JSON list of C-alpha atoms in Angstrom, two decimals:
[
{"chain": "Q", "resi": 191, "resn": "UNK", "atom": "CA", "xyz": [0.00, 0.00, 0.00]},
{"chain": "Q", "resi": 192, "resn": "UNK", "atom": "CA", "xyz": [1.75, 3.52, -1.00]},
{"chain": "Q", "resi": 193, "resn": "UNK", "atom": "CA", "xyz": [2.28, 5.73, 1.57]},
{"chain": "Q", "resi": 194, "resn": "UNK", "atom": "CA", "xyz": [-0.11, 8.92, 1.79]},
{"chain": "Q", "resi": 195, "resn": "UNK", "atom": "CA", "xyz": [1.36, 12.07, 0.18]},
{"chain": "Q", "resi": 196, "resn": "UNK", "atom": "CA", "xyz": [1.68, 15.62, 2.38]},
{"chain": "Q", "resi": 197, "resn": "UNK", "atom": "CA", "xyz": [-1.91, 17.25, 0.63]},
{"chain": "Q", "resi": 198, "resn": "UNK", "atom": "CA", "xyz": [-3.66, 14.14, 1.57]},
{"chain": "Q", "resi": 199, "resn": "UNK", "atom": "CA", "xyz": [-2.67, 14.23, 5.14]},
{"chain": "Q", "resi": 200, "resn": "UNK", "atom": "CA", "xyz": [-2.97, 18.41, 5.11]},
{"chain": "Q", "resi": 201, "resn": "UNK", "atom": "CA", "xyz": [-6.78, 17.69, 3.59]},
{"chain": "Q", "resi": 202, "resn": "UNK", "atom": "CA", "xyz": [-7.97, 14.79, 5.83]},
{"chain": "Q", "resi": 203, "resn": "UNK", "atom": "CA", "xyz": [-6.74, 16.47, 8.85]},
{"chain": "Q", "resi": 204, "resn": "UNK", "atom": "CA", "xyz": [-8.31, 19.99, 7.68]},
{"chain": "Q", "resi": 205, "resn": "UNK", "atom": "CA", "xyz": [-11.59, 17.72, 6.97]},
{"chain": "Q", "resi": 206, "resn": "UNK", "atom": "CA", "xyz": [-11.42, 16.44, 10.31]},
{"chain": "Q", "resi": 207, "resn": "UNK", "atom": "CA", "xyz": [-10.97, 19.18, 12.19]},
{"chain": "Q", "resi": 208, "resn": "UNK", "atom": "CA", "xyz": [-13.24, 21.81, 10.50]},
{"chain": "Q", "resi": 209, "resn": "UNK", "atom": "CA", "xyz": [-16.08, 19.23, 9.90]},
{"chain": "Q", "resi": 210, "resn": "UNK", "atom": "CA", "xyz": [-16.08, 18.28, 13.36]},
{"chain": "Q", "resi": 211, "resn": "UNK", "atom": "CA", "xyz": [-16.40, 21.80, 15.20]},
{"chain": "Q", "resi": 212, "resn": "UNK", "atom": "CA", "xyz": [-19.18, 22.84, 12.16]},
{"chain": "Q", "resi": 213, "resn": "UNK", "atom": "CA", "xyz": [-21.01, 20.05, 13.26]},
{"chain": "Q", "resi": 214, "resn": "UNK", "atom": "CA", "xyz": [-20.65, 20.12, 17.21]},
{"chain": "Q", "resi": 215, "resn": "UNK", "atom": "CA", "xyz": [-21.74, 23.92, 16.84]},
{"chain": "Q", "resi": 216, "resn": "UNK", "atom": "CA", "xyz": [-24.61, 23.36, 14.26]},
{"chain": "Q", "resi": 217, "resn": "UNK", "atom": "CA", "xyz": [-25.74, 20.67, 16.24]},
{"chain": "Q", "resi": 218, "resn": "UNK", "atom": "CA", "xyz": [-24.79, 22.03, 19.66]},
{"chain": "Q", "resi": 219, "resn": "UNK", "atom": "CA", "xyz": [-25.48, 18.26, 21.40]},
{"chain": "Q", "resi": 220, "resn": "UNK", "atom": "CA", "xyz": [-23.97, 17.64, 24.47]},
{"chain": "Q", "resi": 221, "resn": "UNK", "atom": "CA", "xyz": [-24.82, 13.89, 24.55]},
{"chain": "Q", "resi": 222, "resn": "UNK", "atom": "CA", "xyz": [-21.98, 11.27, 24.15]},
{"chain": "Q", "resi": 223, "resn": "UNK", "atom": "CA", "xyz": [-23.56, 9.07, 21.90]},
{"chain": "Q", "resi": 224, "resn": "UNK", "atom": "CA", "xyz": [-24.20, 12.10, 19.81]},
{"chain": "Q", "resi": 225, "resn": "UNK", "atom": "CA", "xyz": [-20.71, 13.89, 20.36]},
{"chain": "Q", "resi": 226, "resn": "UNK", "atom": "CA", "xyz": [-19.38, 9.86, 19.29]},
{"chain": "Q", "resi": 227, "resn": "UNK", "atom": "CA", "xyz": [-21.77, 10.05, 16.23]},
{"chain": "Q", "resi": 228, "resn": "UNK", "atom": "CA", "xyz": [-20.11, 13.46, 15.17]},
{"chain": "Q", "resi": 229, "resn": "UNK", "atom": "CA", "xyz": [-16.55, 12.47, 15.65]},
{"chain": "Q", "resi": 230, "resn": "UNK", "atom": "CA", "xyz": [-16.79, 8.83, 13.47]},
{"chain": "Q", "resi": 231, "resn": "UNK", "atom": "CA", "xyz": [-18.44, 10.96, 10.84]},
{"chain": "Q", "resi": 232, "resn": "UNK", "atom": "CA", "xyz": [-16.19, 13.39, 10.28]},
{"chain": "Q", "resi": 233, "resn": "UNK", "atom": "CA", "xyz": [-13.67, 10.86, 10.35]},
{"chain": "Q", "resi": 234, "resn": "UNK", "atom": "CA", "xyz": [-15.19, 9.43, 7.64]},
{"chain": "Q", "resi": 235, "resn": "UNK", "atom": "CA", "xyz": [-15.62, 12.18, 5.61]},
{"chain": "Q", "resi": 236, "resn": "UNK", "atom": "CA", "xyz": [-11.68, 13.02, 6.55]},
{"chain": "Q", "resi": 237, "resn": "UNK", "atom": "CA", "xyz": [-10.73, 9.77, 4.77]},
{"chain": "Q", "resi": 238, "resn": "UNK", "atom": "CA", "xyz": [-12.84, 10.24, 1.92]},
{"chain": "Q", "resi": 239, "resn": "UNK", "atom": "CA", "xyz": [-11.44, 13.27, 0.98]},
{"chain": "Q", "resi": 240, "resn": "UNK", "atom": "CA", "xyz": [-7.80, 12.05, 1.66]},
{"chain": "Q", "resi": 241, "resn": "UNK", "atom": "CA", "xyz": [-8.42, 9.24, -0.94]},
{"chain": "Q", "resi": 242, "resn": "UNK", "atom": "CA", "xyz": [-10.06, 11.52, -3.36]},
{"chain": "Q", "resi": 243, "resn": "UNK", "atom": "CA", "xyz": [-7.40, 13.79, -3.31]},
{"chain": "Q", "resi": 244, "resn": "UNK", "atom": "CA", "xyz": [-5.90, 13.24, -6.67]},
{"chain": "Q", "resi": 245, "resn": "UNK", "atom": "CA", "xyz": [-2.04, 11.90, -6.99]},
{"chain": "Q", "resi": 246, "resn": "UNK", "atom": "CA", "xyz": [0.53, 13.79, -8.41]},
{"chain": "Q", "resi": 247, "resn": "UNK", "atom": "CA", "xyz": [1.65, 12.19, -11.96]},
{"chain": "Q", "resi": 248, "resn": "UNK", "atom": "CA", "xyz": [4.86, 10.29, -12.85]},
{"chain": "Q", "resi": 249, "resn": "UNK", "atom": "CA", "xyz": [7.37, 12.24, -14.79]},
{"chain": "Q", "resi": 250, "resn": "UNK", "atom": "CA", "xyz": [8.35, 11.21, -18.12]},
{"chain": "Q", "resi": 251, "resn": "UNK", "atom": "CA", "xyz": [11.70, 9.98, -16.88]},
{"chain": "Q", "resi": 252, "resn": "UNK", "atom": "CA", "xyz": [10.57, 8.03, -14.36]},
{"chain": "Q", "resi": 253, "resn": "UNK", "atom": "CA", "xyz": [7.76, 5.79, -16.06]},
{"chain": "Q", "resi": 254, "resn": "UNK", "atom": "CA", "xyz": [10.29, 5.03, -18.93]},
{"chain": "Q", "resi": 255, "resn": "UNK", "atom": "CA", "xyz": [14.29, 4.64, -18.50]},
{"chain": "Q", "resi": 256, "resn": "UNK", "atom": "CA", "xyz": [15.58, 7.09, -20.84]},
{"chain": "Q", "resi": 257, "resn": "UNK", "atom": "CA", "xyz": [17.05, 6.14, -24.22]},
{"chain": "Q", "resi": 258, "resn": "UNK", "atom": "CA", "xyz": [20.83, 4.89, -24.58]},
{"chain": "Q", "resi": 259, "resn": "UNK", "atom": "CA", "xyz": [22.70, 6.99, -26.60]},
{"chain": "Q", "resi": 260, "resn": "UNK", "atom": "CA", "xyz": [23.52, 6.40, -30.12]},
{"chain": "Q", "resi": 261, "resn": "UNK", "atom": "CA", "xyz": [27.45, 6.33, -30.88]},
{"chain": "Q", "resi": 262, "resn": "UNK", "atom": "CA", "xyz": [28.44, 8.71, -33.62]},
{"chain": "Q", "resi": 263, "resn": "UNK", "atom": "CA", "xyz": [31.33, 8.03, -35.71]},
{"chain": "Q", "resi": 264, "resn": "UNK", "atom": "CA", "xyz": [33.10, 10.90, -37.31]},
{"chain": "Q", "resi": 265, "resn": "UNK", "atom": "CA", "xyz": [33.20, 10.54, -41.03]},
{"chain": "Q", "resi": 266, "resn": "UNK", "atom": "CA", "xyz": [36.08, 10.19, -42.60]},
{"chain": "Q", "resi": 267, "resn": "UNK", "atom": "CA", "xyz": [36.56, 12.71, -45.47]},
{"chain": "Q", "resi": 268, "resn": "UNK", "atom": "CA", "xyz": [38.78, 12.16, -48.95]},
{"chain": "Q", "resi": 269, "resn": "UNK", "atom": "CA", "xyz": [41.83, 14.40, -49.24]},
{"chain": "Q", "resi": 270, "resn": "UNK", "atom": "CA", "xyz": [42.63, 15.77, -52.92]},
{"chain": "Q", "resi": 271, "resn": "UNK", "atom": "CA", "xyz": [46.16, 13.92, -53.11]},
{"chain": "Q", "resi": 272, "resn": "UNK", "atom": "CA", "xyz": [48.86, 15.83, -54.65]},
{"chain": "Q", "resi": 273, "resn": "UNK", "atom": "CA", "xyz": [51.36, 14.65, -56.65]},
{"chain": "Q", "resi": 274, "resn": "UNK", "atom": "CA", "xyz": [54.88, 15.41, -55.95]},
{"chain": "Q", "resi": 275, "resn": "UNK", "atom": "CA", "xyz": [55.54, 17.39, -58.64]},
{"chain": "Q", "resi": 276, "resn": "UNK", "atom": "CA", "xyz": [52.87, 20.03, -58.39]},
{"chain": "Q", "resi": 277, "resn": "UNK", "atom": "CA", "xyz": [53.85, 20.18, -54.93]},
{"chain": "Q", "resi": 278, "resn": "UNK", "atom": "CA", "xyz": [55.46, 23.63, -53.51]},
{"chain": "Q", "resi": 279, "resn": "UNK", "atom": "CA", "xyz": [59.56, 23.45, -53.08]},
{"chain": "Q", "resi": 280, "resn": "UNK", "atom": "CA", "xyz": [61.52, 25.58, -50.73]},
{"chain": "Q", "resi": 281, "resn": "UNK", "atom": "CA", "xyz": [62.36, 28.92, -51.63]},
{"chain": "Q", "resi": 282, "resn": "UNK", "atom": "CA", "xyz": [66.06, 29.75, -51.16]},
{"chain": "Q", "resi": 283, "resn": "UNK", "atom": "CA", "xyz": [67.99, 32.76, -51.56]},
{"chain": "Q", "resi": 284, "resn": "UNK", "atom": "CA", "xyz": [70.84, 33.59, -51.67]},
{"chain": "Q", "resi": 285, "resn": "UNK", "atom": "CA", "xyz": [72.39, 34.59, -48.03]},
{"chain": "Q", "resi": 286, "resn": "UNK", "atom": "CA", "xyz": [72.80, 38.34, -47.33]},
{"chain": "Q", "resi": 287, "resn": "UNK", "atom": "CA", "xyz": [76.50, 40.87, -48.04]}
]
């Protein structure tokens, strides 16, 4: 059985409480059995309304593990090759007077 969440116990109590003193002053009975009839009702009522409070939802991430991550492999790209001959040679000059 799940536990009850904080705004069902903060409603049933506030349903308890306030329910009870509306109806000990509405009713203003000083009896026991009718003091006893009072209390178990708004008991009951306290409970209903603690069940009927609604739940909060699962996230997303929680109902379903997430995803694994897909790998990437770089692409490798084609060079132009150059041929040695077209290729750039040294520049040399002559040394200084």
């Amino acid at each position: 059985m799940p536990r009850p969440t904080a705004a069902q116990l903060a409603y049933g109590s506030c349903t308890v409480i306030f329910s009870t003193l509306a109806m000990l002053l509405l009713s203003q009975t000083s009896s026991g059995l009718g003091i006893a009839l009072i209390t178990l009702s708004a008991l009951a009522l306290g409970l209903l309304v603690a069940v009927t409070v609604p739940l909060p939802k699962p996230t997303p991430s929680a109902a379903a593990p997430a995803p694994a991550p897909v790998e990437r492999v770089p692409v490798q790209r084609e060079t132009a090759s150059v041929s040695a001959a077209a290729a750039p040679q040294p520049v040399r000059e002559p040394a200084g007077p």
